[in-house]
Amino acid sequence: MTALIDATDSQMAMLADLVESLEIADATVNAMMAARDGLFALAGRMAVDIAKQGDHPDRGDMTIRAVAAEIGQRLRVSDRTVERKIGEASWLVDGFPAVWQAQGAGRITAAHAHVIIDAGAQLTDDDQRAEYAEAVLAVAEVESPNRLRALAKRIAERFQEQTIDERHRAARERRRVWATDGEDGMADLHVHAPAVLVHAMKDRVSEMAHRIRTENIREAREAAADGIPFDPDTRSVDEIRADLFADLVLTGTPVAHDSADGLLGEIRGRVEITVPVITLMGEDAAEAASADGDASSTTPPPALLDGVVPIDADTARALAGSATGWDRVLTHPITGAMLAVDRYRPSEQLRRHLRARDQRCRFPTCGIIARKCDIDHNDPASTGGATAECNLCCFCRRHHTLKHASPWHVEHHPGGVLEWTSPAGRTYTDTPPVPHTVVFVAEADGVPPTGTALLARARAPF
């Protein structure tokens, strides 16, 4: 072997020092992460103690939520994230103290600790968890987290009181479907369900995809032999599989779950798209605006799914063209601030105005989209609070209840600006997001255009 054969003695000594320094730095980082987990666990204990003092019927849920919101604002992360970290840290510190101490001492990494507690998650007895931790730590100190995963599961099985059948029945109750957004207008759909069903679903769409691919190749060969023009399907098996899955979910009828009158088959997928009018008009309109000095860019701004995820213009135009009704958001041509909302088929105009203005839950750091939120009166209607945009805003259910059932307080200022005051007395300001719109720049003579000329020149595609 010739690797490092040309290295000098000083370079090898430097490499040795580098490796040792990285080992020390890694141990320090993991020790600090263990210390942070200890603080999160302490926050959870404090919240429970406070709740016990008041004998709260929710067993401290709202108190933990309020504490998590206090910490989250200080760390600039969602209180949901903080509450999850409190739960995970409490499980590590209280459920597997030996593992937490080993991480703090630098004997294992945080990745090792997560593998250990995940494998031992079904162990409910303190003594069993302690015995399991002692056995698995001896392995963790000499193996990588990746190798440890299978070994930890094997060791945990020795201490399980429940059979796999019992554990599976409990695990089935946690089945769910969720989505995560990706880049370039893409997203991932996840299904957590019994393994047999998941693999069967995967196998079925795979068989369909391969059948389509095989038939397409056969038809192409026959067409070539007969001298007949043929437009081949160039999609890969993965692409066909994804398209089949979307087709089945969006157009199929759930026969095993449908009602007597077949109502489930009538339900269609619903999405909300924000499309700047320039994007609907196409690139020609943007170029025309740029030529007259009206728009700040020749590239049409992307459409947004749920106000967050960029999607391609062709999809946006197709959805806008087939929609039975759509909202029009009027914005200031210079600042981009929202002025009003109307709809070509009017209904619930005020709700539409609030959803367009707020776009998401108005608690700082929360990103739940507005259409999944409650419309809340800041000053209660029961005490004379006006049902108007100056007294209304969107809160997700979690923060709606937090506002009413905890010391968190909010004041509504002009322009939809909210000022939150935490139980510890700190204030946090939440400003409505900038609407997804086109902003115009001033002319050379300093006179700002109104955008009217642009709208007069361009013709809408619908």
mmCIF file of C-alpha atoms in Angstrom, residues 116-260:
data_model
loop_
_atom_site.group_PDB
_atom_site.id
_atom_site.type_symbol
_atom_site.label_atom_id
_atom_site.label_comp_id
_atom_site.label_asym_id
_atom_site.label_seq_id
_atom_site.Cartn_x
_atom_site.Cartn_y
_atom_site.Cartn_z
ATOM 1 C CA ILE A 116 -29.583 2.773 22.770
ATOM 2 C CA ILE A 117 -32.751 4.485 23.954
ATOM 3 C CA ASP A 118 -34.555 3.789 20.662
ATOM 4 C CA ALA A 119 -33.801 0.070 20.943
ATOM 5 C CA GLY A 120 -34.874 0.045 24.581
ATOM 6 C CA ALA A 121 -37.988 2.164 24.135
ATOM 7 C CA GLN A 122 -40.322 -0.747 24.957
ATOM 8 C CA LEU A 123 -38.682 -1.524 28.297
ATOM 9 C CA THR A 124 -41.035 -0.185 30.983
ATOM 10 C CA ASP A 125 -39.360 -1.469 34.146
ATOM 11 C CA ASP A 126 -36.571 0.634 35.714
ATOM 12 C CA ASP A 127 -34.511 -2.427 36.717
ATOM 13 C CA GLN A 128 -34.803 -3.923 33.228
ATOM 14 C CA ARG A 129 -33.669 -0.681 31.620
ATOM 15 C CA ALA A 130 -30.709 -0.500 34.001
ATOM 16 C CA GLU A 131 -29.639 -4.071 33.171
ATOM 17 C CA TYR A 132 -30.110 -3.420 29.469
ATOM 18 C CA ALA A 133 -28.076 -0.198 29.661
ATOM 19 C CA GLU A 134 -25.213 -1.946 31.456
ATOM 20 C CA ALA A 135 -25.083 -4.677 28.803
ATOM 21 C CA VAL A 136 -25.375 -2.403 25.781
ATOM 22 C CA LEU A 137 -22.925 0.254 27.000
ATOM 23 C CA ALA A 138 -20.097 -2.284 26.969
ATOM 24 C CA VAL A 139 -20.782 -2.783 23.259
ATOM 25 C CA ALA A 140 -21.404 0.911 22.490
ATOM 26 C CA GLU A 141 -17.967 1.921 23.751
ATOM 27 C CA VAL A 142 -16.257 -0.128 21.033
ATOM 28 C CA GLU A 143 -18.748 -0.042 18.117
ATOM 29 C CA SER A 144 -20.025 2.657 15.749
ATOM 30 C CA PRO A 145 -23.655 3.790 16.085
ATOM 31 C CA ASN A 146 -24.486 2.083 12.800
ATOM 32 C CA ARG A 147 -23.180 -1.289 13.967
ATOM 33 C CA LEU A 148 -24.631 -0.796 17.417
ATOM 34 C CA ARG A 149 -28.211 -0.494 16.160
ATOM 35 C CA ALA A 150 -28.721 -4.184 15.351
ATOM 36 C CA LEU A 151 -26.764 -5.325 18.405
ATOM 37 C CA ALA A 152 -28.757 -3.059 20.741
ATOM 38 C CA LYS A 153 -32.055 -4.423 19.432
ATOM 39 C CA ARG A 154 -30.797 -7.953 19.981
ATOM 40 C CA ILE A 155 -29.742 -7.160 23.555
ATOM 41 C CA ALA A 156 -33.045 -5.364 24.272
ATOM 42 C CA GLU A 157 -35.001 -8.460 23.232
ATOM 43 C CA ARG A 158 -33.523 -10.325 26.215
ATOM 44 C CA PHE A 159 -35.268 -7.924 28.595
ATOM 45 C CA GLN A 160 -38.629 -7.624 26.840
ATOM 46 C CA GLU A 161 -41.674 -8.645 28.882
ATOM 47 C CA GLN A 162 -44.121 -8.376 25.981
ATOM 48 C CA THR A 163 -44.135 -10.678 22.963
ATOM 49 C CA ILE A 164 -43.692 -9.342 19.442
ATOM 50 C CA ASP A 165 -47.449 -9.857 18.874
ATOM 51 C CA GLU A 166 -48.324 -7.680 21.862
ATOM 52 C CA ARG A 167 -45.855 -5.007 20.874
ATOM 53 C CA HIS A 168 -47.085 -5.027 17.274
ATOM 54 C CA ARG A 169 -50.689 -4.500 18.375
ATOM 55 C CA ALA A 170 -49.607 -1.454 20.365
ATOM 56 C CA ALA A 171 -47.396 -0.173 17.530
ATOM 57 C CA ARG A 172 -50.282 -0.377 15.036
ATOM 58 C CA GLU A 173 -52.030 2.368 16.980
ATOM 59 C CA ARG A 174 -49.230 4.748 15.967
ATOM 60 C CA ARG A 175 -49.677 4.293 12.209
ATOM 61 C CA ARG A 176 -49.880 7.573 10.314
ATOM 62 C CA VAL A 177 -49.154 9.452 7.095
ATOM 63 C CA TRP A 178 -47.207 12.707 6.865
ATOM 64 C CA ALA A 179 -45.378 14.850 4.317
ATOM 65 C CA THR A 180 -42.064 16.691 4.312
ATOM 66 C CA ASP A 181 -41.225 19.424 1.815
ATOM 67 C CA GLY A 182 -38.159 19.123 -0.389
ATOM 68 C CA GLU A 183 -36.440 21.372 -2.905
ATOM 69 C CA ASP A 184 -37.467 22.507 -6.396
ATOM 70 C CA GLY A 185 -41.203 22.069 -5.848
ATOM 71 C CA MET A 186 -40.902 18.464 -4.619
ATOM 72 C CA ALA A 187 -41.996 16.754 -1.404
ATOM 73 C CA ASP A 188 -41.934 13.323 0.247
ATOM 74 C CA LEU A 189 -44.948 11.352 1.483
ATOM 75 C CA HIS A 190 -44.252 9.004 4.381
ATOM 76 C CA VAL A 191 -46.397 6.111 5.588
ATOM 77 C CA HIS A 192 -45.844 4.473 8.980
ATOM 78 C CA ALA A 193 -47.885 1.272 8.944
ATOM 79 C CA PRO A 194 -47.511 -2.491 9.477
ATOM 80 C CA ALA A 195 -44.461 -3.719 7.571
ATOM 81 C CA VAL A 196 -46.436 -6.359 5.676
ATOM 82 C CA LEU A 197 -48.793 -3.721 4.243
ATOM 83 C CA VAL A 198 -46.034 -1.246 3.398
ATOM 84 C CA HIS A 199 -43.975 -3.849 1.556
ATOM 85 C CA ALA A 200 -47.106 -5.121 -0.201
ATOM 86 C CA MET A 201 -47.938 -1.586 -1.385
ATOM 87 C CA LYS A 202 -44.389 -1.104 -2.607
ATOM 88 C CA ASP A 203 -44.450 -4.458 -4.395
ATOM 89 C CA ARG A 204 -47.766 -3.759 -6.117
ATOM 90 C CA VAL A 205 -46.752 -0.385 -7.579
ATOM 91 C CA SER A 206 -43.389 -1.918 -8.546
ATOM 92 C CA GLU A 207 -45.080 -4.769 -10.421
ATOM 93 C CA MET A 208 -47.337 -2.260 -12.191
ATOM 94 C CA ALA A 209 -44.384 -0.047 -13.105
ATOM 95 C CA HIS A 210 -42.338 -2.941 -14.491
ATOM 96 C CA ARG A 211 -45.364 -4.170 -16.459
ATOM 97 C CA ILE A 212 -45.842 -0.731 -18.030
ATOM 98 C CA ARG A 213 -42.128 -0.503 -18.807
ATOM 99 C CA THR A 214 -42.021 -3.987 -20.356
ATOM 100 C CA GLU A 215 -45.136 -3.368 -22.459
ATOM 101 C CA ASN A 216 -43.736 -0.054 -23.671
ATOM 102 C CA ILE A 217 -40.475 -1.700 -24.774
ATOM 103 C CA ARG A 218 -42.399 -4.465 -26.560
ATOM 104 C CA GLU A 219 -44.654 -1.987 -28.363
ATOM 105 C CA ALA A 220 -41.629 0.082 -29.400
ATOM 106 C CA ARG A 221 -39.911 -2.988 -30.882
ATOM 107 C CA GLU A 222 -43.040 -4.056 -32.775
ATOM 108 C CA ALA A 223 -43.543 -0.538 -34.114
ATOM 109 C CA ALA A 224 -39.927 -0.387 -35.266
ATOM 110 C CA ALA A 225 -40.248 -3.782 -36.986
ATOM 111 C CA ASP A 226 -43.415 -2.680 -38.782
ATOM 112 C CA GLY A 227 -42.024 0.753 -39.644
ATOM 113 C CA ILE A 228 -44.767 2.496 -37.684
ATOM 114 C CA PRO A 229 -44.020 5.791 -35.849
ATOM 115 C CA PHE A 230 -44.085 5.298 -32.096
ATOM 116 C CA ASP A 231 -43.695 7.760 -29.228
ATOM 117 C CA PRO A 232 -42.001 5.741 -26.452
ATOM 118 C CA ASP A 233 -42.579 6.247 -22.728
ATOM 119 C CA THR A 234 -39.150 7.410 -21.558
ATOM 120 C CA ARG A 235 -39.931 7.380 -17.831
ATOM 121 C CA SER A 236 -37.765 5.265 -15.564
ATOM 122 C CA VAL A 237 -39.302 2.568 -13.340
ATOM 123 C CA ASP A 238 -38.935 4.890 -10.338
ATOM 124 C CA GLU A 239 -40.775 7.685 -12.152
ATOM 125 C CA ILE A 240 -43.575 5.350 -13.248
ATOM 126 C CA ARG A 241 -43.845 3.949 -9.714
ATOM 127 C CA ALA A 242 -44.228 7.451 -8.245
ATOM 128 C CA ASP A 243 -46.811 8.444 -10.881
ATOM 129 C CA LEU A 244 -48.795 5.245 -10.275
ATOM 130 C CA PHE A 245 -48.828 5.861 -6.532
ATOM 131 C CA ALA A 246 -50.137 9.415 -7.035
ATOM 132 C CA ASP A 247 -52.746 8.146 -9.506
ATOM 133 C CA LEU A 248 -53.990 5.472 -7.110
ATOM 134 C CA VAL A 249 -54.195 7.801 -4.099
ATOM 135 C CA LEU A 250 -55.749 10.784 -5.886
ATOM 136 C CA THR A 251 -58.254 8.960 -8.109
ATOM 137 C CA GLY A 252 -58.889 5.596 -6.445
ATOM 138 C CA THR A 253 -61.945 4.850 -4.297
ATOM 139 C CA PRO A 254 -61.260 3.383 -0.815
ATOM 140 C CA VAL A 255 -63.541 0.367 -1.260
ATOM 141 C CA ALA A 256 -62.743 -1.140 2.144
ATOM 142 C CA HIS A 257 -63.618 2.098 3.977
ATOM 143 C CA ASP A 258 -66.288 3.758 1.828
ATOM 144 C CA SER A 259 -69.707 4.655 3.231
ATOM 145 C CA ALA A 260 -72.926 3.054 2.045
#
